[in-house]
mmCIF file of C-alpha atoms in Angstrom:
data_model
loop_
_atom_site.group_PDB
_atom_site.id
_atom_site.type_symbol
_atom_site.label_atom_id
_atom_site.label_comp_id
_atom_site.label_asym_id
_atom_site.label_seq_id
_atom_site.Cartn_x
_atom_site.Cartn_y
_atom_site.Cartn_z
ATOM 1 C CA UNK A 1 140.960 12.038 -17.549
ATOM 2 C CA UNK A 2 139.854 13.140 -14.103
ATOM 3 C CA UNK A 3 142.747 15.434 -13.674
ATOM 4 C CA UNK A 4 141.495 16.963 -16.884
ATOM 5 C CA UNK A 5 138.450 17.079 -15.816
ATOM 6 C CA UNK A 6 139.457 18.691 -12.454
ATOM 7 C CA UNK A 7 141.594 21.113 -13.896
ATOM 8 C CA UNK A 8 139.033 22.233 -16.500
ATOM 9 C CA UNK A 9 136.412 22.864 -13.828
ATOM 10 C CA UNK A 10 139.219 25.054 -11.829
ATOM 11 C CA UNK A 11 139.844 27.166 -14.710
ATOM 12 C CA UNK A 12 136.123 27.427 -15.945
ATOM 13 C CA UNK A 13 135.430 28.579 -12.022
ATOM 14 C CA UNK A 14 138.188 30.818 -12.149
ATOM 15 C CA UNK A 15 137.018 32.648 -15.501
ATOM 16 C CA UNK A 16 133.596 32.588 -14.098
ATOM 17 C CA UNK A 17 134.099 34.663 -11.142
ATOM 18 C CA UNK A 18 136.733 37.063 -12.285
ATOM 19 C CA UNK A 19 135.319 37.907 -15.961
ATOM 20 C CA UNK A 20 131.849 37.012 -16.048
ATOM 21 C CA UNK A 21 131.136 39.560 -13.151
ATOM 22 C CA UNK A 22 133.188 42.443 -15.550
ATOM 23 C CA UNK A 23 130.567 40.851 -18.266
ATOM 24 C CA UNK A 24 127.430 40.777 -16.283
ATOM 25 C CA UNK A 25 128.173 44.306 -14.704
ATOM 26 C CA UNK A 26 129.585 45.476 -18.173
ATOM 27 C CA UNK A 27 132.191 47.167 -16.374
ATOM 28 C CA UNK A 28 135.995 46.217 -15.257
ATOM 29 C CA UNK A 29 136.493 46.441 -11.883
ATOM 30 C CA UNK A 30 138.277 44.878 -8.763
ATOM 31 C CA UNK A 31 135.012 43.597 -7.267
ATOM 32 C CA UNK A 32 135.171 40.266 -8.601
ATOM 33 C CA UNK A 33 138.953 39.999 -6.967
ATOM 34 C CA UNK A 34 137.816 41.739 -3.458
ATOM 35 C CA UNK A 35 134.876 39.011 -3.507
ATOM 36 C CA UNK A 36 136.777 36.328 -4.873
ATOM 37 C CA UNK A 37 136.417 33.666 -1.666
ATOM 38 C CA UNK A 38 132.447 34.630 -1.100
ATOM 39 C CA UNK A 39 131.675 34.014 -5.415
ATOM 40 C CA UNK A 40 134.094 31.405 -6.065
ATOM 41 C CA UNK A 41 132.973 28.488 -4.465
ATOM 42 C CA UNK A 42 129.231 28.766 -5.729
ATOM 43 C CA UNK A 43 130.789 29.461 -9.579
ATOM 44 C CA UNK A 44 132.650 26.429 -8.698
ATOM 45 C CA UNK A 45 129.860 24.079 -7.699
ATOM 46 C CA UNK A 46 128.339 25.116 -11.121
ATOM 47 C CA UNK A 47 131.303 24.491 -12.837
ATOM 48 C CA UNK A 48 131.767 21.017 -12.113
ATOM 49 C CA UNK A 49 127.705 20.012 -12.149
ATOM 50 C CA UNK A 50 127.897 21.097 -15.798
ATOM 51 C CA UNK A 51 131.272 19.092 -16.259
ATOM 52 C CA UNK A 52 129.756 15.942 -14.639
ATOM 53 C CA UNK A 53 126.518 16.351 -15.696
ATOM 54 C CA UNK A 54 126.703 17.640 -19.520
ATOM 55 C CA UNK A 55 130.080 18.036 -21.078
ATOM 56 C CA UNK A 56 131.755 14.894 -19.959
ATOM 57 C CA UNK A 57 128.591 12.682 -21.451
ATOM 58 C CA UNK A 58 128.190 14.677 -24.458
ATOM 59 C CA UNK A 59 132.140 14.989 -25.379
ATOM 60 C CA UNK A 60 132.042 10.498 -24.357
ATOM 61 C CA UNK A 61 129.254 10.336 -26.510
ATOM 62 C CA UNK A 62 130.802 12.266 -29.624
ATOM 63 C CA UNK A 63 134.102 10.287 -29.340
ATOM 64 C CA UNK A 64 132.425 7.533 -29.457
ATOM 65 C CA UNK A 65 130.414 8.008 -32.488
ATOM 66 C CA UNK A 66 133.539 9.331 -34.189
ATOM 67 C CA UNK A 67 135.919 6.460 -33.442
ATOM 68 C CA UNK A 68 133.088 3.942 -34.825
ATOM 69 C CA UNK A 69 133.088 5.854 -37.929
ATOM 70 C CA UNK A 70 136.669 5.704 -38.065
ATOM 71 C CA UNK A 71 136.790 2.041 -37.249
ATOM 72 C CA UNK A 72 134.059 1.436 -40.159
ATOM 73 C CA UNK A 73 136.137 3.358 -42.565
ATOM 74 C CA UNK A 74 139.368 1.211 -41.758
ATOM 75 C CA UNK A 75 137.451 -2.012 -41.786
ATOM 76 C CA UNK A 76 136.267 -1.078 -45.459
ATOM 77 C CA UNK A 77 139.242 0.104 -46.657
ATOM 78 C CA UNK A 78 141.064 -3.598 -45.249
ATOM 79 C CA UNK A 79 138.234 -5.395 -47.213
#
């Protein structure tokens, strides 16, 4: 789970720098590449306080709800 985790806040960094500069500038260009070490490390911070702090909880939270409802169904259905 934490290698998950780790690799999903690499890639989310990665996608941030590169393409949401050509989206925020509405243009394609190689800025985002020739900047790449100077944005990437603040896209990354970002990355993984929203991982840690709002789509690990919330995506916990959900499976949890959904494997009691599953687990209510099966009980039911034994009875």
């Amino acid at each position: 789970m934490i290698l998950n985790a780790l690799c999903s806040v690499l890639l989310i960094s990665l996608v941030m720098t590169v393409v949401g500069t050509w989206i925020g500038t509405r243009q394609i260009s190689t800025e985002p590449l020739e900047q790449f070490a100077y944005l990437w490390p603040r896209n990354c911070t970002i990355a993984s306080l929203v991982e840690a702090l709002l789509a690990q909880p919330v995506a916990r939270q959900v499976m949890r709800r959904y494997h009691r409802r599953v687990d209510a169904r099966a009980a039911l259905a034994a009875a």
